[in-house]
Tab-separated table of C-alpha atoms and ligand atoms in Angstrom:
chain	number	residue	atom	x	y	z
A	1	UNK	CA	-65.129	17.295	-8.070
A	2	UNK	CA	-67.644	19.453	-9.845
A	3	UNK	CA	-69.874	19.177	-12.820
A	4	UNK	CA	-68.910	22.161	-15.154
A	5	UNK	CA	-71.093	24.199	-17.477
A	6	UNK	CA	-70.583	23.251	-21.173
A	7	UNK	CA	-70.038	25.982	-23.769
A	8	UNK	CA	-72.286	26.007	-26.653
A	9	UNK	CA	-71.385	26.713	-30.277
A	10	UNK	CA	-71.137	30.406	-30.854
A	11	UNK	CA	-69.173	31.210	-27.719
A	12	UNK	CA	-65.532	32.381	-28.816
A	13	UNK	CA	-63.931	29.885	-26.404
A	14	UNK	CA	-64.912	27.191	-28.955
A	15	UNK	CA	-63.119	29.097	-31.734
A	16	UNK	CA	-59.954	29.697	-30.065
A	17	UNK	CA	-56.814	27.591	-30.451
A	18	UNK	CA	-55.899	26.066	-27.012
A	19	UNK	CA	-52.838	26.749	-25.114
A	20	UNK	CA	-50.389	23.982	-24.630
A	21	UNK	CA	-50.254	22.643	-20.931
A	22	UNK	CA	-46.891	23.325	-19.391
A	23	UNK	CA	-47.100	21.271	-16.247
A	24	UNK	CA	-49.689	18.442	-16.165
A	25	UNK	CA	-48.879	17.884	-12.446
A	26	UNK	CA	-50.186	21.529	-11.601
A	27	UNK	CA	-53.100	20.955	-9.155
A	28	UNK	CA	-55.329	23.135	-11.039
A	29	UNK	CA	-54.819	21.103	-14.110
A	30	UNK	CA	-55.379	17.805	-12.133
A	31	UNK	CA	-58.608	19.240	-10.750
A	32	UNK	CA	-59.848	20.366	-14.308
A	33	UNK	CA	-59.114	16.749	-15.532
A	34	UNK	CA	-61.183	15.272	-12.761
A	35	UNK	CA	-64.014	17.751	-13.341
A	36	UNK	CA	-63.885	17.161	-17.094
A	37	UNK	CA	-64.369	13.392	-16.479
A	38	UNK	CA	-67.135	13.984	-14.130
A	39	UNK	CA	-68.698	16.340	-16.464
A	40	UNK	CA	-68.412	13.971	-19.411
A	41	UNK	CA	-69.931	11.311	-17.503
A	42	UNK	CA	-72.849	13.464	-16.233
A	43	UNK	CA	-73.510	14.770	-19.812
A	44	UNK	CA	-73.564	11.205	-21.213
A	45	UNK	CA	-70.770	11.868	-23.717
A	46	UNK	CA	-67.785	9.907	-24.853
A	47	UNK	CA	-65.400	12.768	-25.121
A	48	UNK	CA	-64.889	16.382	-23.950
A	49	UNK	CA	-62.228	18.966	-24.633
A	50	UNK	CA	-61.207	21.660	-22.144
A	51	UNK	CA	-62.508	24.517	-24.284
A	52	UNK	CA	-65.879	23.004	-23.949
A	53	UNK	CA	-65.779	23.840	-20.404
A	54	UNK	CA	-64.461	27.347	-21.080
A	55	UNK	CA	-60.808	26.494	-20.476
A	56	UNK	CA	-58.703	27.123	-23.591
A	57	UNK	CA	-56.072	24.412	-22.703
A	58	UNK	CA	-54.969	21.484	-24.728
A	59	UNK	CA	-56.609	18.720	-22.786
A	60	UNK	CA	-59.320	16.026	-23.837
A	61	UNK	CA	-60.838	13.208	-22.016
A	62	UNK	CA	-62.593	10.472	-23.930
A	63	UNK	CA	-63.528	6.786	-23.938
A	64	UNK	CA	-64.806	4.199	-26.226
A	65	UNK	CA	-67.554	1.927	-25.042
A	66	UNK	CA	-67.498	-1.666	-26.235
A	67	UNK	CA	-70.731	-1.217	-28.238
A	68	UNK	CA	-69.243	1.424	-30.401
A	69	UNK	CA	-66.459	-0.984	-31.746
A	70	UNK	CA	-66.320	-1.229	-35.671
A	71	UNK	CA	-64.655	-3.964	-37.437
A	72	UNK	CA	-61.371	-2.133	-37.509
A	73	UNK	CA	-58.597	-4.016	-35.627
A	74	UNK	CA	-57.373	-0.881	-34.019
A	75	UNK	CA	-60.857	0.018	-32.770
A	76	UNK	CA	-62.359	-1.346	-29.597
A	77	UNK	CA	-63.118	-0.520	-25.908
A	78	UNK	CA	-60.878	2.177	-24.351
A	79	UNK	CA	-61.288	3.042	-20.626
A	80	UNK	CA	-61.720	6.727	-19.799
A	81	UNK	CA	-58.513	8.567	-20.940
A	82	UNK	CA	-56.813	11.749	-20.753
A	83	UNK	CA	-54.783	13.310	-23.620
A	84	UNK	CA	-52.801	16.548	-22.965
A	85	UNK	CA	-51.005	18.570	-25.785
A	86	UNK	CA	-52.150	15.968	-28.459
A	87	UNK	CA	-50.792	15.485	-31.868
A	88	UNK	CA	-52.495	13.492	-34.572
A	89	UNK	CA	-51.295	12.104	-37.868
A	90	UNK	CA	-53.359	10.209	-40.424
A	91	UNK	CA	-52.076	6.655	-41.341
A	92	UNK	CA	-52.991	5.873	-44.951
A	93	UNK	CA	-55.586	7.977	-46.774
A	94	UNK	CA	-58.834	6.157	-46.077
A	95	UNK	CA	-61.492	8.571	-44.989
A	96	UNK	CA	-64.698	7.196	-43.669
A	97	UNK	CA	-68.115	8.879	-42.873
A	98	UNK	CA	-70.057	8.572	-39.647
A	99	UNK	CA	-72.673	10.401	-37.666
A	100	UNK	CA	-71.362	12.690	-34.998
A	101	UNK	CA	-72.917	14.860	-32.306
A	102	UNK	CA	-71.353	17.211	-29.893
A	103	UNK	CA	-72.300	18.396	-26.389
A	104	UNK	CA	-71.760	21.962	-27.489
A	105	UNK	CA	-74.323	21.522	-30.180
A	106	UNK	CA	-77.077	19.786	-28.350
A	107	UNK	CA	-79.868	18.044	-30.293
A	108	UNK	CA	-78.072	18.004	-33.582
A	109	UNK	CA	-76.079	15.516	-35.498
A	110	UNK	CA	-74.334	15.323	-38.801
A	111	UNK	CA	-72.285	12.991	-41.057
A	112	UNK	CA	-68.640	13.885	-41.055
A	113	UNK	CA	-65.799	12.449	-42.853
A	114	UNK	CA	-62.628	11.510	-40.659
A	115	UNK	CA	-59.459	9.683	-41.238
A	116	UNK	CA	-60.143	5.890	-40.665
A	117	UNK	CA	-56.664	5.281	-38.956
A	118	UNK	CA	-54.601	7.838	-37.126
A	119	UNK	CA	-51.446	7.724	-34.770
A	120	UNK	CA	-51.837	10.032	-31.873
A	121	UNK	CA	-49.461	11.260	-29.182
A	122	UNK	CA	-49.663	13.369	-26.084
A	123	UNK	CA	-49.300	13.149	-22.389
A	124	UNK	CA	-51.531	11.236	-19.992
A	125	UNK	CA	-52.712	12.758	-16.706
A	126	UNK	CA	-49.579	11.520	-15.049
A	127	UNK	CA	-47.416	13.443	-17.528
A	128	UNK	CA	-46.210	10.345	-19.270
A	129	UNK	CA	-45.906	10.288	-22.980
A	130	UNK	CA	-48.437	8.168	-24.736
A	131	UNK	CA	-48.526	7.039	-28.427
A	132	UNK	CA	-51.323	4.947	-29.778
A	133	UNK	CA	-52.668	3.853	-33.269
A	134	UNK	CA	-56.448	4.112	-33.394
A	135	UNK	CA	-58.966	3.134	-36.055
A	136	UNK	CA	-62.716	3.318	-36.613
A	137	UNK	CA	-64.759	5.071	-33.830
A	138	UNK	CA	-61.737	5.399	-31.453
A	139	UNK	CA	-60.052	7.354	-34.200
A	140	UNK	CA	-63.196	9.393	-34.898
A	141	UNK	CA	-63.586	10.467	-31.162
A	142	UNK	CA	-59.993	11.484	-30.854
A	143	UNK	CA	-60.169	13.599	-34.168
A	144	UNK	CA	-63.452	15.211	-33.059
A	145	UNK	CA	-62.014	16.194	-29.682
A	146	UNK	CA	-58.722	17.258	-31.146
A	147	UNK	CA	-60.620	19.618	-33.510
A	148	UNK	CA	-61.926	21.313	-30.412
A	149	UNK	CA	-58.422	22.244	-29.412
A	150	UNK	CA	-57.902	24.051	-32.605
A	151	UNK	CA	-61.101	25.815	-32.610
A	152	UNK	CA	-62.839	23.615	-35.221
A	153	UNK	CA	-66.502	22.204	-34.697
A	154	UNK	CA	-67.647	19.335	-36.587
A	155	UNK	CA	-70.181	21.140	-38.850
A	156	UNK	CA	-67.175	22.691	-40.512
A	157	UNK	CA	-66.000	19.322	-41.411
A	158	UNK	CA	-69.288	18.126	-43.023
A	159	UNK	CA	-69.302	17.914	-46.810
A	160	UNK	CA	-72.893	17.207	-47.433
A	161	UNK	CA	-75.050	19.746	-45.357
A	162	UNK	CA	-78.214	17.897	-46.206
A	163	UNK	CA	-76.792	15.290	-43.684
A	164	UNK	CA	-77.018	17.690	-40.676
A	165	UNK	CA	-80.280	17.782	-38.637
A	166	UNK	CA	-82.017	17.305	-35.309
A	167	UNK	CA	-81.637	13.943	-33.796
A	168	UNK	CA	-85.446	13.191	-33.412
A	169	UNK	CA	-86.123	14.268	-36.931
A	170	UNK	CA	-83.279	12.061	-38.346
A	171	UNK	CA	-84.438	9.132	-36.360
A	172	UNK	CA	-87.946	9.587	-37.674
A	173	UNK	CA	-86.765	10.216	-41.316
A	174	UNK	CA	-83.329	8.500	-41.720
A	175	UNK	CA	-81.639	10.004	-44.901
A	176	UNK	CA	-81.599	7.713	-47.851
A	177	UNK	CA	-77.891	7.896	-48.700
A	178	UNK	CA	-74.896	5.733	-48.942
A	179	UNK	CA	-71.882	6.735	-46.985
A	180	UNK	CA	-68.345	5.594	-47.451
A	181	UNK	CA	-67.969	2.727	-44.999
A	182	UNK	CA	-69.002	4.167	-41.459
A	183	UNK	CA	-66.690	3.946	-38.673
A	184	UNK	CA	-69.220	2.633	-36.420
A	185	UNK	CA	-71.691	0.519	-38.569
A	186	UNK	CA	-73.277	-1.157	-35.720
A	187	UNK	CA	-74.753	2.101	-34.530
A	188	UNK	CA	-76.654	4.458	-36.849
A	189	UNK	CA	-75.992	7.435	-34.521
A	190	UNK	CA	-72.496	7.127	-33.309
A	191	UNK	CA	-71.942	10.334	-31.482
A	192	UNK	CA	-68.250	11.293	-30.334
A	193	UNK	CA	-69.397	13.322	-27.546
A	194	UNK	CA	-72.970	12.859	-27.020
A	195	UNK	CA	-74.814	9.470	-26.833
B	1	LIG	NI1	-67.705	18.108	-29.581
């Protein structure tokens, strides 16, 4: 396994719509998935999409640490998981705000609105179909990584650009603002792909 270089915002690979994976069993795909898991772990993130390692394919890896759990019954600890060719649909119309960071935008964080509850489908690394309902932080991570597969970065989702800044500054000067119920209220800085 290898630790891969992570693309930073501005690189065109992050703007492209990723290609579907034809054969999850392809040894190259299997190696990429193993490397993505290793890279996510090394970078201290909770999610990573293939375009972030310069591969424009619809693959994401993610997990939900227990400490990120919100009160949502569909939120909670998720082991390191793989989703290939994912599809997402919102359940209901509740939108929640929460802090996000991104391994491709090091040092920054912003408040991003996301669906509170989603259903997602795709293939796991064995090529089996998976379908899952996710809420809270789990739903946020999946939406953030899914966005990478359609060429969207989280700043494009931000509604209030005064809530985008450097981690250290925001820690020193927390914004005085009231969000719609945050997805990870036990953690002021809940970063989908950066701790
Ligand atoms: Ni990201």
